[in-house]
Amino acid sequence: MAQGVWTIAEQRDGEIRKITYEIVSEGRRLADALGQEVTVILLGSNIKEKAAELGQYGADKVLVADDSRLEPYTTDAYVSVISELVKANDPQILILGGSVQGKDLAARLAARLDVGMAQDCTVFAIEDGNLVATRPIYAGKAYAKVTFENSLPQMAAARPKVMSINEPDVSRSAEVIDASFTLDDGDLKTKVVDVAKDESGKVDLTEADKIVSGGRGMKDPENYKILEELADLIGASVGASRAAVDAGWRPHSDQVGQTGKVVSPNLYVACGISGAIQHLAGMSTSKVIVAINKDEDAPIFQKADYGVVADLFDVVPALTEEIKKYL
Amino acid sequence: MNIIVCLKQVPDTESQIKIGSDGKSIVTDDIKWIMNPYDEFGVEEALRLKEKHGGEVTVVGLGPKRVTESLRTALAMGADKGILISDEALDGSDSLANAKAIAEAVKDLDYDLIFTGQRGMDDDLGLVGATIAELLGIPQLSLINKVEVAEDGKSVKVDRPIEGETLIIESTLPALITAQKGLNEPRYASLPGIMKAKKKPLEEKTLADLGLDSAEFGEGARKLKILELTSPPDRAAGKIVEGETPQEKAAELAKLLHDEAKVL
């Protein structure tokens, strides 16, 4: 019988990514509810020394797949190795992180294993011994509660920054196991030939702790300077509404909303954004939402924890100065 | 260079989503259906590649008869022919089943590249592209915002933005690419294009035509089962920050963010 909660670690350049701690912690909670063990699969090159530490977040075992062809991530190589390990060990639950890499991996892996797959989940629970996941659909305009039928492992990916990370328990350590797997060069059809780092040096919106976002009310791309000043001060990334991106003021990668990025920061400051339904869909899981808009009827105020009805060109620079007093 | 583009219809992004009385589906009465915007990027990219490298673009749609409209739109934009996979037994199918029907419909076609949208703006799962690629045994390149096909037509180089960086990936062909926003700006169909589209071949196929067993499709065959749909959790009503002047409001907001929300 299928047994165990498995999670797949994500590393980049040999460093464990934060999403890994989120899903290992969540995996621990699910495993406790089932009375089962948590196993993490860690793939990469010379990555073994990072394995034991995952025990502090709740892993019982870490299966390490070490091979130069597993650094960097490619869909072909990762799916080949992970599907082999999953088939050999028959876990009940398989949880991935819903990063760009994790979603790509999850989709192909589910197809290889011929199982159902729930992407971008915000809540996991165990009901009657089975995984039940809740996930936003229609970009958050509705939520679906889903489960699995004739489909093992029960497979899902967690939306980044939603699952809480366990306080590391330094007395805990995971058993580290060298995974045995085969990797055929003939199966590897894609290759990462170059990596272009983002010049901004800013944290990606999907991973940002704080976001300052500007919409049509910014009026001109030059005016984003005042948002950047505020963002720099509080360590935020700068986002934009579809209107601002479509106007060519900001790059596509900055767009928050249904056709852009879905974000869940601790603080989201919406400046000159009216709150079109497709924008709200992309940021409504933010923990604290601030809206600054001179139109008191703007729909964004219905979602905001703190609303400021005033001209953003007066408020934002003043806010930057006021916040300096607290830092 | 022959290219296949897969497309579906989704509710217009401005649509309100209401949950039906069964608690498991949405009310579709007032919904305006559009071509999934990510699929539209795929259609546009296929047309640009055809303009550069020659060949043929085939658009494949899956869903109810209304999907014909979106296939005609793609033909009017410049695609050469269309296939609609439509069968009542497909209603309620999950991504795995839908991908199986599409893979079956395209597997014997002559193709170098397949495009799908990176996800459908309905279920937001993003599984169909990868599943088609798996069933056809070809590599997938997902969330791509730049595509360059080699002069010899044997390989492709793509840009794949991930958190904080962009991977430049090379792949053999045939391959499947899932289109991300930023890939291109889709063209509008021209009037002559719309006229020409009416004469372009558009074939309709049922599951039986594809040699597939309808028992493996539909609600009953789902591996990812929907238990319940709910409205998004309501956010508690917020407060309007008080103050006579913008400066006073800014000061009050800073205080609230620091003392009450504790996010600074």
XYZ file of C-alpha atoms in Angstrom:
591
model
C 0.000 0.000 0.000
C 1.176 3.462 -0.882
C 2.854 4.972 2.153
C 4.653 8.211 2.998
C 4.597 11.903 2.228
C 7.196 12.934 -0.318
C 8.286 16.430 -1.197
C 10.680 17.574 -3.876
C 13.315 20.103 -2.855
C 14.188 23.024 -5.107
C 17.749 24.297 -5.272
C 19.433 26.798 -7.508
C 23.222 27.117 -7.830
C 23.548 24.689 -4.939
C 21.410 26.741 -2.537
C 18.109 25.412 -1.185
C 15.221 27.709 -2.177
C 12.787 28.994 0.445
C 9.829 27.204 -1.164
C 11.514 23.936 -0.128
C 11.200 24.795 3.572
C 7.546 25.727 2.980
C 6.645 22.352 1.477
C 8.793 20.274 3.825
C 7.041 22.003 6.764
C 3.643 21.395 5.188
C 4.631 17.818 4.363
C 5.438 17.324 8.072
C 1.951 18.499 9.073
C 0.315 16.138 6.555
C 2.529 13.223 7.588
C 1.685 13.808 11.267
C -2.020 13.721 10.425
C -1.474 10.367 8.703
C 1.124 8.953 11.095
C 3.612 8.622 8.230
C 7.156 9.718 7.376
C 8.343 12.671 5.324
C 10.855 11.960 2.576
C 12.473 14.762 0.576
C 14.057 14.223 -2.840
C 17.008 16.541 -3.401
C 18.504 16.661 -6.882
C 21.624 18.485 -7.980
C 25.366 18.303 -8.283
C 27.519 18.068 -5.117
C 24.419 18.857 -3.139
C 24.608 16.202 -0.411
C 25.846 18.507 2.344
C 22.578 20.445 2.153
C 20.471 17.358 2.857
C 20.663 16.765 6.628
C 19.528 20.296 7.477
C 16.116 19.571 5.929
C 15.485 17.382 8.970
C 15.172 20.537 11.070
C 12.035 21.462 9.133
C 10.469 18.027 9.435
C 12.086 15.640 6.944
C 12.698 12.100 8.189
C 14.669 11.010 5.137
C 16.370 12.833 2.307
C 16.958 10.937 -0.911
C 19.858 12.628 -2.687
C 20.218 12.293 -6.450
C 23.664 13.653 -7.200
C 24.719 13.995 -10.829
C 26.321 16.792 -12.844
C 23.430 16.487 -15.306
C 20.992 17.515 -12.543
C 22.512 20.996 -12.220
C 20.885 23.112 -13.542
C 17.268 21.945 -13.622
C 15.957 20.515 -16.872
C 12.510 18.973 -17.228
C 13.834 15.862 -18.992
C 16.425 14.904 -16.412
C 14.365 15.707 -13.297
C 11.232 13.910 -14.517
C 13.280 10.860 -15.483
C 14.969 10.571 -12.068
C 11.974 11.472 -9.893
C 9.517 9.214 -11.722
C 11.917 6.309 -11.294
C 12.236 6.962 -7.539
C 8.484 7.419 -7.083
C 7.651 4.216 -8.941
C 10.194 2.275 -6.914
C 8.946 3.560 -3.531
C 5.198 4.091 -3.995
C 4.543 7.149 -1.765
C 0.946 8.129 -0.984
C 1.416 11.871 -1.333
C 3.806 13.917 -3.458
C 4.062 17.662 -2.799
C 6.018 20.122 -4.936
C 6.625 23.845 -4.636
C 4.640 25.908 -7.114
C 7.567 27.972 -8.366
C 8.077 28.338 -12.135
C 10.374 25.299 -12.020
C 8.098 23.334 -9.717
C 5.029 23.867 -11.887
C 6.887 22.754 -15.004
C 8.218 19.687 -13.238
C 4.870 18.836 -11.645
C 3.001 18.987 -14.943
C 5.342 16.641 -16.789
C 5.833 14.325 -13.827
C 2.069 13.922 -13.363
C 1.762 13.047 -17.049
C 4.609 10.501 -16.789
C 2.990 8.926 -13.706
C -0.481 9.246 -15.306
C -1.966 10.811 -12.173
C -4.169 13.794 -11.359
C -2.347 16.949 -10.282
C -3.475 20.021 -8.333
C -1.295 23.076 -9.071
C -1.010 26.259 -7.023
C -2.736 25.039 -3.853
C -3.275 27.353 -0.900
C -4.566 24.815 1.653
C -3.880 21.123 2.190
C -5.737 18.798 4.544
C -6.108 15.108 5.198
C -9.699 13.852 5.061
C -10.483 10.156 5.508
C -6.811 9.414 5.044
C -6.605 11.213 1.695
C -5.086 14.478 0.529
C -7.633 17.214 -0.080
C -6.373 20.434 -1.627
C -7.920 23.865 -2.024
C -6.807 25.980 -4.925
C -7.858 29.246 -6.538
C -9.399 28.942 -10.008
C -10.338 31.688 -12.462
C -7.371 33.505 -10.921
C -8.929 33.546 -7.489
C -12.478 34.494 -8.482
C -13.465 31.076 -7.075
C -11.812 28.324 -5.045
C -11.955 24.615 -5.805
C -11.626 21.882 -3.201
C -10.240 18.813 -4.943
C -9.181 15.282 -4.192
C -7.893 12.314 -6.159
C -9.493 9.174 -7.496
C -7.669 6.102 -8.799
C -4.615 8.298 -8.744
C -1.489 7.571 -6.701
C 0.580 9.317 -5.567
C -1.841 12.100 -4.654
C 0.064 14.928 -6.231
C -0.093 18.685 -5.662
C 1.992 21.854 -5.752
C 1.818 24.626 -3.151
C 1.530 28.296 -4.060
C 4.746 30.020 -2.958
C 4.674 32.046 0.288
C 1.395 30.579 1.513
C 2.475 27.548 3.597
C 4.136 28.522 6.872
C 7.684 27.378 7.617
C 8.280 25.357 10.787
C 10.623 26.812 13.379
C 13.841 24.864 12.687
C 14.437 22.202 15.327
C 18.221 21.862 15.526
C 17.951 18.622 17.484
C 16.327 16.973 14.454
C 18.326 15.594 11.584
C 17.231 13.622 8.543
C 18.635 10.306 7.417
C 20.490 11.021 4.177
C 20.300 8.316 1.535
C 22.058 8.163 -1.828
C 19.351 7.533 -4.395
C 20.020 4.982 -7.070
C 18.730 5.969 -10.465
C 19.565 5.722 -14.125
C 19.853 8.709 -16.413
C 20.194 8.103 -20.130
C 21.838 10.897 -22.145
C 19.579 9.960 -25.034
C 16.568 11.108 -22.960
C 18.005 14.577 -22.412
C 16.740 16.732 -25.250
C 16.884 20.172 -23.672
C 19.875 22.070 -22.377
C 20.279 25.335 -20.499
C 22.844 27.188 -22.611
C 22.852 30.502 -20.770
C 21.368 32.293 -17.774
C 20.595 36.012 -17.841
C 20.304 37.471 -14.332
C 17.718 40.202 -13.890
C 19.552 43.499 -13.780
C 17.252 45.083 -11.227
C 18.590 42.817 -8.484
C 15.068 42.923 -7.043
C 13.325 39.907 -5.618
C 10.842 38.425 -8.079
C 7.270 39.542 -7.378
C 6.109 35.986 -6.645
C 8.719 35.722 -3.900
C 8.637 39.296 -2.617
C 7.829 40.021 1.005
C 6.580 43.510 0.105
C 5.323 44.968 -3.171
C 4.665 48.572 -4.170
C 2.547 48.567 -7.307
C 1.511 51.351 -9.682
C -1.340 51.550 -12.159
C -2.857 53.908 -14.679
C -2.834 56.663 -12.057
C 0.958 56.840 -12.345
C 0.365 58.739 -15.611
C 3.936 58.421 -16.896
C 6.722 55.812 -16.644
C 9.035 58.453 -15.130
C 6.727 58.730 -12.138
C 7.546 55.200 -10.993
C 10.606 56.823 -9.419
C 8.537 57.703 -6.357
C 7.399 54.087 -6.028
C 10.974 52.865 -6.401
C 12.124 55.227 -3.635
C 9.487 53.861 -1.285
C 10.241 50.293 -2.380
C 13.983 50.698 -1.849
C 13.381 52.045 1.637
C 11.191 49.155 2.815
C 12.849 46.396 0.775
C 9.950 45.942 -1.611
C 9.731 44.961 -5.268
C 7.837 47.161 -7.702
C 4.808 45.799 -9.545
C 2.331 47.199 -12.046
C -1.241 46.788 -13.234
C -2.133 45.535 -16.696
C -3.021 49.101 -17.760
C 0.522 50.247 -16.930
C 2.111 47.282 -18.708
C -0.120 47.596 -21.772
C 0.815 51.282 -21.954
C 4.442 50.181 -22.185
C 5.427 51.859 -18.912
C 6.644 48.682 -17.239
C 7.837 45.261 -18.479
C 5.503 42.249 -18.629
C 7.445 40.613 -15.810
C 6.155 43.349 -13.456
C 2.485 42.704 -14.134
C 0.312 41.585 -11.238
C -3.067 40.057 -12.086
C -4.877 37.347 -13.947
C -2.674 37.602 -17.049
C 0.397 38.427 -15.006
C 1.791 37.208 -11.731
C -0.182 35.997 -8.770
C 1.444 37.342 -5.625
C 1.052 36.840 -1.862
C 3.348 39.346 -0.124
C 3.012 40.426 3.512
C 2.410 43.979 2.304
C 0.915 45.102 -1.016
C 0.694 48.844 -1.652
C -1.521 49.654 -4.649
C -0.923 53.181 -5.972
C -3.215 54.624 -8.604
C -4.740 51.217 -9.253
C -8.528 51.220 -9.539
C -8.844 47.507 -8.795
C -10.145 45.880 -11.971
C -11.330 42.351 -11.246
C -8.422 40.829 -13.135
C -5.939 42.803 -10.985
C -7.646 41.895 -7.696
C -7.442 38.261 -8.781
C -3.656 38.482 -8.741
C -3.094 40.057 -5.308
C -6.044 39.260 -3.065
C -4.094 36.663 -1.050
C -1.684 39.411 0.111
C -1.656 39.639 3.893
C -1.949 43.429 4.261
C -3.262 45.533 1.379
C -2.906 49.321 1.208
C -4.689 51.327 -1.485
C -3.778 54.885 -2.373
C -6.159 56.428 -4.878
C -7.863 59.792 -5.274
C -11.108 58.181 -6.464
C -12.926 57.178 -3.303
C -15.221 54.872 -5.308
C -12.350 52.794 -6.718
C -13.102 49.064 -6.173
C -9.585 48.539 -4.769
C -10.774 50.115 -1.490
C -13.128 47.171 -0.909
C -10.123 44.835 -0.760
C -7.807 47.154 1.138
C -7.008 46.885 4.833
C -5.923 50.524 4.756
C -7.298 52.975 2.233
C -5.921 56.448 1.612
C -8.184 58.680 -0.459
C -5.774 61.273 -1.823
C -3.495 62.031 -4.737
C -0.739 59.422 -4.798
C 1.767 62.063 -5.936
C 1.268 63.821 -2.574
C 0.920 60.720 -0.399
C 3.675 58.417 -1.640
C 6.661 60.788 -1.172
C 5.236 61.853 2.218
C 4.797 58.198 3.202
C 8.421 57.473 2.304
C 9.532 60.303 4.604
C 7.215 59.209 7.428
C 8.367 55.591 7.269
C 12.004 56.717 7.649
C 11.097 57.759 11.199
C 10.368 54.129 12.081
C 13.386 52.488 10.484
C 8.234 24.232 -40.717
C 4.830 22.848 -39.758
C 3.299 24.074 -36.542
C 0.317 22.976 -34.492
C -1.368 25.366 -32.065
C -3.784 24.057 -29.445
C -6.496 26.337 -28.186
C -9.519 26.462 -25.944
C -12.100 28.997 -24.862
C -12.240 30.571 -21.429
C -14.480 33.207 -19.827
C -13.468 36.781 -20.648
C -11.126 38.029 -17.901
C -13.631 40.713 -16.872
C -16.315 38.065 -16.238
C -17.797 37.622 -12.796
C -17.637 33.970 -11.800
C -20.776 32.600 -10.104
C -21.003 29.135 -8.636
C -23.816 26.897 -9.843
C -26.457 25.223 -7.698
C -24.577 21.887 -7.825
C -21.684 23.585 -5.988
C -19.215 22.012 -8.415
C -19.471 24.081 -11.574
C -19.876 27.703 -12.576
C -22.909 29.454 -14.045
C -22.191 29.909 -17.741
C -25.338 31.834 -18.814
C -23.849 35.333 -18.913
C -20.306 34.405 -19.774
C -18.619 35.804 -22.828
C -16.244 33.169 -24.166
C -12.930 34.189 -25.655
C -9.892 32.381 -27.025
C -7.641 31.670 -24.034
C -5.261 34.687 -24.169
C -2.163 32.514 -23.683
C -3.262 30.352 -26.638
C -3.573 33.518 -28.713
C 0.134 34.222 -28.086
C 0.785 30.714 -29.423
C -1.227 31.386 -32.596
C 0.627 34.643 -33.210
C 4.060 33.073 -32.666
C 3.238 30.206 -35.010
C 2.204 32.688 -37.703
C 5.433 34.679 -37.278
C 7.527 31.508 -37.559
C 5.589 30.470 -40.655
C 6.208 33.876 -42.211
C 9.925 33.436 -41.611
C 10.465 29.746 -42.263
C 7.502 28.762 -44.445
C 5.238 25.773 -43.795
C 1.761 25.367 -42.471
C -0.071 26.234 -39.248
C -2.820 23.918 -37.997
C -5.014 25.036 -35.094
C -6.575 22.370 -32.908
C -9.418 23.241 -30.575
C -11.131 21.104 -27.980
C -14.504 21.824 -26.426
C -18.122 22.529 -27.315
C -19.162 23.733 -30.792
C -18.681 27.372 -29.760
C -14.910 26.774 -29.936
C -15.383 26.874 -33.740
C -15.544 30.688 -33.409
C -12.061 30.839 -31.914
C -10.723 28.420 -34.518
C -12.184 30.693 -37.235
C -10.503 33.656 -35.562
C -7.153 31.847 -35.693
C -7.764 30.986 -39.357
C -8.627 34.626 -40.024
C -5.357 35.665 -38.351
C -3.558 33.456 -40.885
C -3.581 29.807 -39.778
C -4.098 27.336 -42.631
C -6.460 24.743 -41.281
C -8.375 23.778 -38.189
C -9.455 20.711 -36.271
C -12.214 20.801 -33.655
C -12.352 17.919 -31.202
C -15.888 17.981 -29.908
C -17.885 15.295 -28.195
C -20.465 15.405 -25.411
C -18.528 12.658 -23.661
C -15.671 15.146 -23.180
C -17.760 17.372 -20.874
C -16.207 17.479 -17.428
C -12.977 15.740 -18.461
C -9.809 16.623 -16.550
C -6.548 17.846 -18.078
C -5.152 14.329 -18.506
C -8.152 13.178 -20.539
C -8.292 16.338 -22.653
C -4.582 16.039 -23.422
C -5.054 12.418 -24.456
C -7.714 13.419 -26.995
C -5.524 16.214 -28.396
C -2.427 14.008 -28.580
C -4.417 11.383 -30.450
C -5.679 13.985 -32.929
C -2.209 15.362 -33.731
C 0.105 12.370 -33.371
C 0.078 11.422 -37.045
C 0.326 14.989 -38.356
C 3.625 16.231 -39.695
C 4.839 18.853 -37.192
C 8.039 20.509 -35.961
C 6.564 22.589 -33.158
C 3.428 22.564 -31.051
C 2.222 25.613 -29.126
C -0.200 25.686 -26.229
C -0.914 28.489 -23.781
C 1.057 28.230 -20.529
C -2.280 27.653 -18.801
C -5.994 28.045 -19.387
C -7.414 31.077 -17.631
C -10.160 28.962 -16.121
C -8.841 26.030 -14.104
C -5.376 27.663 -14.005
C -3.740 24.235 -13.956
C -1.240 24.473 -16.811
C -1.103 20.712 -17.337
C -2.367 20.093 -20.861
C 0.764 21.238 -22.716
C 3.132 19.070 -20.677
C 0.793 16.097 -20.923
C 0.524 16.342 -24.717
C 4.332 16.542 -24.901
C 4.658 13.475 -22.674
C 2.158 11.466 -24.728
C 3.940 12.403 -27.948
C 7.369 11.767 -26.415
C 8.720 15.233 -27.219
C 10.399 17.828 -24.976
C 8.385 20.673 -23.467
C 9.544 24.239 -22.982
C 7.175 26.034 -20.662
C 6.406 29.689 -19.959
C 8.395 30.930 -22.916
C 8.582 34.579 -23.939
C 11.045 34.355 -26.858
C 11.427 31.717 -29.581
C 14.174 31.408 -32.188
C 14.216 28.485 -34.596
C 17.641 27.571 -36.033
C 18.204 28.216 -39.750
C 18.333 24.480 -40.454
C 14.964 24.025 -38.710
C 16.334 21.275 -36.485
C 16.517 23.003 -33.125
C 14.976 25.853 -31.181
C 16.345 28.342 -28.654
C 13.931 29.896 -26.163
C 13.881 32.353 -23.266
C 12.242 31.072 -20.123
C 11.901 33.662 -17.360
C 12.004 32.162 -13.869
C 12.212 33.919 -10.492
C 14.962 36.548 -10.782
C 16.568 35.291 -13.985
C 15.928 34.087 -17.510
C 17.088 30.679 -18.704
C 18.117 30.375 -22.326
C 17.302 26.816 -23.330
C 18.074 24.885 -26.475
C 16.000 21.933 -27.547
C 15.795 19.483 -30.389
C 12.683 19.542 -32.588
C 9.933 18.539 -32.576
C 9.126 20.205 -29.261
C 6.149 21.695 -27.468
C 6.260 25.311 -26.270
C 3.827 26.850 -23.790
C 3.352 30.553 -24.446
C 3.750 33.190 -21.752
C 2.660 36.814 -21.890
C 5.374 38.969 -23.441
C 6.036 36.496 -26.260
C 4.384 38.825 -28.789
C 1.434 41.120 -29.420
C -1.208 39.088 -31.278
C -2.455 40.640 -34.520
C -6.078 41.401 -35.250
C -7.725 39.453 -38.027
C -8.039 41.631 -41.142
C -11.253 41.818 -43.159
C -9.738 39.900 -46.103
C -8.407 37.426 -43.542
C -11.901 36.910 -42.167
C -13.273 36.370 -45.690
C -10.535 33.864 -46.530
C -11.014 32.007 -43.254
C -14.503 30.986 -44.294
C -13.037 28.841 -47.071
C -10.228 27.274 -45.044
C -10.647 23.612 -44.063
C -12.054 23.012 -40.563
C -12.530 19.394 -39.677
C -14.596 18.166 -36.746
C -13.713 14.999 -34.870
C -15.507 13.020 -32.198
C -13.822 10.618 -29.782
C -15.005 7.732 -31.974
C -13.359 9.365 -35.016
C -10.117 9.388 -33.013
C -10.558 5.742 -32.080
C -10.946 6.618 -28.386
C -13.256 5.023 -25.843
C -15.683 7.598 -24.420
C -15.696 5.774 -21.062
C -12.197 7.147 -20.444
C -13.461 10.733 -20.670
C -15.866 13.006 -18.865
C -16.679 13.629 -15.220
C -16.658 9.965 -14.220
C -13.120 9.368 -15.463
C -11.551 12.320 -13.630
C -8.476 11.568 -11.556
C -8.526 15.057 -10.052
C -11.981 15.200 -8.550
C -13.786 18.411 -7.702
C -15.446 18.170 -4.295
C -16.721 21.698 -4.089
C -16.378 25.212 -5.519
C -16.625 28.180 -3.184
C -16.455 31.951 -3.472
C -13.152 33.487 -2.442
C -12.874 34.176 1.288
C -14.102 37.705 2.031
C -11.579 40.154 3.363
C -12.697 41.990 6.478
C -13.657 45.588 5.699
C -10.620 47.799 5.999
C -10.286 51.293 7.345
C -9.954 54.589 5.565
C -6.923 56.398 6.900
C -7.917 59.713 8.488
C -6.230 63.089 8.086
C -6.869 66.627 6.897
C -4.024 66.731 4.392
C -2.160 64.108 2.337
C 0.799 64.613 4.700
C -1.334 63.824 7.743
C -2.751 60.768 6.009
C 0.737 59.578 5.101
C 1.860 59.984 8.725
C -1.158 58.096 9.997
C -0.651 55.299 7.445
C 3.021 54.900 8.390
C 1.972 54.668 12.043
C -0.705 52.046 11.286
C 1.658 49.936 9.168
C 4.256 50.032 11.923
C 2.164 49.769 15.103
C -0.953 47.897 14.036
C -0.152 45.823 10.936
C 3.491 45.391 12.041
C 4.733 45.051 8.484
C 7.523 47.647 8.682
